[in-house]
Amino acid sequence: MKKFRVEDPFWDLFPEARIGVVVCRGVDNTDPDREKYANIIASAQIEAMKYLPDPEFSQNEVVQVWREAFQQFKTKKGARSSVEALLKRAQKGNPLNPINPLVDLYNAISLWYALPCGGEDIDTFEGDLRLTLAHGDEAFVTLGTEISEPPFPGEVVYKDDAGAVCRCLNWREAVRTMLTEHTQNAFLCLEMVDGKRLDDLTDAVESLAAQVSFHLGGQCQTAILDVKNPEIEIDPSHYPKMEP
C-alpha cells in the first residue's frame, strides 16, 4: 500500500503546520471544456483579492507568512510559494490559462482560500510519498528541461523512492509525476504552516474534493495531517469502488 507521510524533519521546522490531502480515485481528467475552467479560475481570482487589502503586495499577511516560512530552509534563489505566484497574477489582473481540469480546480481552490495547493499522479509514484528535507542528491527534472536539478540539502521537498516530486513545498514539480489528461488517480494537497487558518484549510480540502467529484467523477478521500497524525494511505486500491 502506498502512503503519504510527513516526516519528523518537516515537523521540526513547522510544528504547527497542517497538510490537507485529497486522494482522488477513478477521475476523468479529459474534460475538453477549457472555457468552463477558465471561468472557474477567473471567479477565483476575483475572490482572491480579499486577501490582498494592502496594495503593497509583500505586506499582505498571506504573502508574508510564506516568505517567512521559506526563510526557514535552503531554497533556490527566487523560489516563492506557489500561492504567491497565483495571488500576484490576480492582483495584476493577469488571467491564468487552463492547463487540465485537475490542475485548474486546485489552482482555483488555492486562489479562493489563499493557500498553496499542488497535485501529482499517484500511479507514477515509486514507493511512498514523503514530505521531508532533501538529502541533496534526489533526481529532479522539471517542465521545460531534460537536465536534473537536485534540491539543496535541507530543502523542503515532496519525494518518493525515485527522487524529488516537488521542490520547496509546492514551488516547482517534476515532470515524472505531474497531472496530465491521462491521470485517473490523483494526490492533491494543501499547505498551512502557521496553524492560524485551520478552518480555512478544512473548508478548502472539502471544497476541492467536492469540485473534483462534481466535475470529474470518481471518488475522493480527505484528511488533514498534523504532527500527531502524520500519514495516510494513498494507494487507490485502498478505497472501494463507488456503487453506480
CSV table of C-alpha atoms in Angstrom, one decimal, residues 15-208:
chain,number,residue,atom,x,y,z
A,15,PRO,CA,5.4,22.1,14.3
A,16,GLU,CA,2.1,23.9,13.9
A,17,ALA,CA,1.7,23.0,10.2
A,18,ARG,CA,-1.2,21.2,8.7
A,19,ILE,CA,-1.2,19.4,5.4
A,20,GLY,CA,-4.6,18.8,3.8
A,21,VAL,CA,-4.9,15.8,1.5
A,22,VAL,CA,-7.4,14.8,-1.2
A,23,VAL,CA,-6.9,11.4,-2.7
A,24,CYS,CA,-8.8,11.0,-5.9
A,25,ARG,CA,-9.7,7.7,-7.4
A,26,GLY,CA,-11.1,7.0,-10.9
A,27,VAL,CA,-11.4,10.6,-12.1
A,28,ASP,CA,-11.8,11.6,-15.8
A,29,ASN,CA,-9.3,14.4,-16.4
A,30,THR,CA,-10.1,14.7,-20.1
A,31,ASP,CA,-12.9,17.3,-20.0
A,32,PRO,CA,-12.2,19.5,-23.1
A,33,ASP,CA,-14.3,22.5,-21.9
A,34,ARG,CA,-11.5,24.9,-21.4
A,35,GLU,CA,-13.8,27.9,-21.2
A,36,LYS,CA,-15.6,26.4,-18.2
A,37,TYR,CA,-12.3,26.0,-16.3
A,38,ALA,CA,-11.1,29.5,-17.4
A,39,ASN,CA,-14.3,30.9,-15.9
A,40,ILE,CA,-13.8,29.0,-12.6
A,41,ILE,CA,-10.3,30.3,-12.3
A,42,ALA,CA,-11.4,33.9,-13.2
A,43,SER,CA,-14.0,33.8,-10.5
A,44,ALA,CA,-11.4,32.6,-8.0
A,45,GLN,CA,-9.0,35.4,-9.0
A,46,ILE,CA,-11.7,37.9,-8.1
A,47,GLU,CA,-12.3,36.2,-4.8
A,48,ALA,CA,-8.6,36.2,-4.0
A,49,MET,CA,-8.4,39.9,-4.0
A,50,LYS,CA,-10.0,40.0,-0.5
A,51,TYR,CA,-6.7,38.6,0.8
A,52,LEU,CA,-4.7,41.5,-0.7
A,53,PRO,CA,-6.1,44.6,1.1
A,54,ASP,CA,-2.6,46.3,1.0
A,55,PRO,CA,-1.6,47.5,-2.5
A,56,GLU,CA,2.0,46.7,-1.5
A,57,PHE,CA,1.9,43.0,-2.4
A,58,SER,CA,4.6,41.8,0.1
A,59,GLN,CA,2.8,43.5,3.0
A,60,ASN,CA,-0.2,41.2,2.9
A,61,GLU,CA,-0.4,38.6,5.6
A,62,VAL,CA,-1.0,35.6,3.2
A,63,VAL,CA,2.2,36.6,1.4
A,64,GLN,CA,4.3,37.3,4.5
A,65,VAL,CA,3.6,34.0,6.2
A,66,TRP,CA,5.1,32.1,3.3
A,67,ARG,CA,8.1,34.3,2.8
A,68,GLU,CA,8.9,33.8,6.4
A,69,ALA,CA,8.4,30.1,6.0
A,70,PHE,CA,10.8,29.9,3.0
A,71,GLN,CA,13.5,31.6,5.2
A,72,GLN,CA,13.5,28.5,7.4
A,73,PHE,CA,15.2,26.3,4.8
A,74,LYS,CA,17.5,26.4,1.9
A,75,THR,CA,15.8,27.4,-1.4
A,76,LYS,CA,16.8,28.2,-4.9
A,77,LYS,CA,17.1,32.0,-5.5
A,78,GLY,CA,13.8,33.4,-6.4
A,79,ALA,CA,11.7,30.4,-5.2
A,80,ARG,CA,8.4,31.5,-3.8
A,81,SER,CA,5.3,29.7,-2.5
A,82,SER,CA,3.0,28.6,-5.3
A,83,VAL,CA,0.1,30.6,-3.9
A,84,GLU,CA,2.2,33.8,-4.1
A,85,ALA,CA,2.6,33.4,-7.8
A,86,LEU,CA,-1.2,32.9,-8.2
A,87,LEU,CA,-2.0,35.9,-6.0
A,88,LYS,CA,0.4,38.1,-7.9
A,89,ARG,CA,-1.4,37.3,-11.1
A,90,ALA,CA,-4.7,38.0,-9.5
A,91,GLN,CA,-3.5,41.4,-8.2
A,92,LYS,CA,-2.1,42.4,-11.6
A,93,GLY,CA,-5.3,41.2,-13.4
A,94,ASN,CA,-3.4,38.6,-15.5
A,95,PRO,CA,-5.7,35.7,-16.5
A,96,LEU,CA,-4.5,32.2,-15.6
A,97,ASN,CA,-4.7,29.9,-18.6
A,98,PRO,CA,-6.4,26.5,-18.1
A,99,ILE,CA,-3.9,23.6,-18.0
A,100,ASN,CA,-6.0,20.5,-17.4
A,101,PRO,CA,-9.1,20.1,-15.2
A,102,LEU,CA,-7.4,18.8,-12.0
A,103,VAL,CA,-4.7,21.5,-12.1
A,104,ASP,CA,-7.4,24.1,-12.9
A,105,LEU,CA,-9.5,23.1,-10.0
A,106,TYR,CA,-6.7,23.0,-7.4
A,107,ASN,CA,-5.5,26.4,-8.7
A,108,ALA,CA,-9.0,27.8,-8.3
A,109,ILE,CA,-9.2,26.5,-4.7
A,110,SER,CA,-5.7,27.8,-4.0
A,111,LEU,CA,-6.9,31.3,-5.0
A,112,TRP,CA,-10.2,31.0,-3.3
A,113,TYR,CA,-8.6,30.2,0.0
A,114,ALA,CA,-5.2,31.8,-0.4
A,115,LEU,CA,-3.5,28.5,0.5
A,116,PRO,CA,-0.8,26.7,-1.5
A,117,CYS,CA,-2.1,23.7,-3.4
A,118,GLY,CA,-0.5,21.1,-5.6
A,119,GLY,CA,-1.2,17.7,-7.2
A,120,GLU,CA,0.5,14.6,-8.6
A,121,ASP,CA,-0.4,11.4,-10.4
A,122,ILE,CA,-0.4,8.6,-7.8
A,123,ASP,CA,0.2,5.9,-10.4
A,124,THR,CA,3.7,7.4,-11.2
A,125,PHE,CA,5.0,7.2,-7.6
A,126,GLU,CA,7.8,4.9,-6.8
A,127,GLY,CA,7.1,3.7,-3.2
A,128,ASP,CA,5.7,6.0,-0.6
A,129,LEU,CA,5.4,9.8,-1.0
A,130,ARG,CA,7.1,11.8,1.8
A,131,LEU,CA,7.2,15.5,2.8
A,132,THR,CA,10.6,15.9,4.3
A,133,LEU,CA,14.0,17.6,3.9
A,134,ALA,CA,16.1,16.7,0.9
A,135,HIS,CA,19.5,14.9,1.1
A,136,GLY,CA,20.5,16.9,-2.0
A,137,ASP,CA,21.1,14.0,-4.4
A,138,GLU,CA,17.5,13.4,-5.4
A,139,ALA,CA,16.8,13.3,-9.1
A,140,PHE,CA,14.5,16.2,-10.3
A,141,VAL,CA,13.6,17.1,-13.8
A,142,THR,CA,11.1,19.9,-14.2
A,143,LEU,CA,9.0,21.1,-17.2
A,144,GLY,CA,11.0,22.7,-20.0
A,145,THR,CA,14.3,20.9,-19.3
A,146,GLU,CA,15.8,17.5,-19.6
A,147,ILE,CA,18.5,18.2,-17.0
A,148,SER,CA,18.2,17.0,-13.5
A,149,GLU,CA,18.4,19.8,-10.9
A,150,PRO,CA,18.5,18.1,-7.5
A,151,PRO,CA,17.2,20.1,-4.5
A,152,PHE,CA,19.6,21.6,-2.0
A,153,PRO,CA,20.5,19.6,1.2
A,154,GLY,CA,17.9,20.6,3.8
A,155,GLU,CA,15.4,21.9,1.2
A,156,VAL,CA,11.7,21.0,2.0
A,157,VAL,CA,10.6,18.6,-0.7
A,158,TYR,CA,8.0,16.0,-1.6
A,159,LYS,CA,9.9,12.9,-2.7
A,160,ASP,CA,9.5,9.2,-3.4
A,161,ASP,CA,12.0,6.4,-3.9
A,162,ALA,CA,12.9,7.7,-7.4
A,163,GLY,CA,13.6,11.3,-6.5
A,164,ALA,CA,12.1,14.6,-5.7
A,165,VAL,CA,8.5,15.1,-6.7
A,166,CYS,CA,8.1,18.8,-5.8
A,167,ARG,CA,10.7,21.3,-4.6
A,168,CYS,CA,10.3,24.0,-2.0
A,169,LEU,CA,7.0,22.6,-0.8
A,170,ASN,CA,4.7,23.2,-3.9
A,171,TRP,CA,7.0,25.7,-5.7
A,172,ARG,CA,8.0,23.5,-8.7
A,173,GLU,CA,7.2,19.9,-9.6
A,174,ALA,CA,8.8,17.1,-11.5
A,175,VAL,CA,7.6,16.1,-15.0
A,176,ARG,CA,7.7,12.5,-13.9
A,177,THR,CA,4.7,12.8,-11.5
A,178,MET,CA,2.7,15.7,-12.9
A,179,LEU,CA,-1.0,15.6,-13.5
A,180,THR,CA,-2.0,15.0,-17.2
A,181,GLU,CA,-5.1,14.3,-19.2
A,182,HIS,CA,-4.3,10.6,-18.6
A,183,THR,CA,-4.4,10.8,-14.8
A,184,GLN,CA,-7.0,8.7,-13.2
A,185,ASN,CA,-5.7,8.6,-9.6
A,186,ALA,CA,-4.5,11.9,-8.1
A,187,PHE,CA,-2.9,13.1,-4.9
A,188,LEU,CA,-3.8,16.7,-4.1
A,189,CYS,CA,-2.5,18.6,-1.1
A,190,LEU,CA,-2.9,22.0,0.6
A,191,GLU,CA,-0.4,23.5,2.9
A,192,MET,CA,-0.6,25.6,6.1
A,193,VAL,CA,2.5,26.3,8.2
A,194,ASP,CA,1.4,28.6,11.0
A,195,GLY,CA,-1.7,26.9,12.5
A,196,LYS,CA,-3.8,30.0,12.3
A,197,ARG,CA,-6.2,29.1,9.4
A,198,LEU,CA,-7.3,25.6,10.2
A,199,ASP,CA,-11.0,26.4,9.5
A,200,ASP,CA,-10.0,27.8,6.0
A,201,LEU,CA,-7.8,24.7,5.4
A,202,THR,CA,-10.6,22.4,6.4
A,203,ASP,CA,-13.1,24.2,4.1
A,204,ALA,CA,-10.6,24.2,1.2
A,205,VAL,CA,-9.9,20.5,1.5
A,206,GLU,CA,-13.6,19.7,1.4
A,207,SER,CA,-14.3,22.2,-1.4
A,208,LEU,CA,-11.6,20.7,-3.5
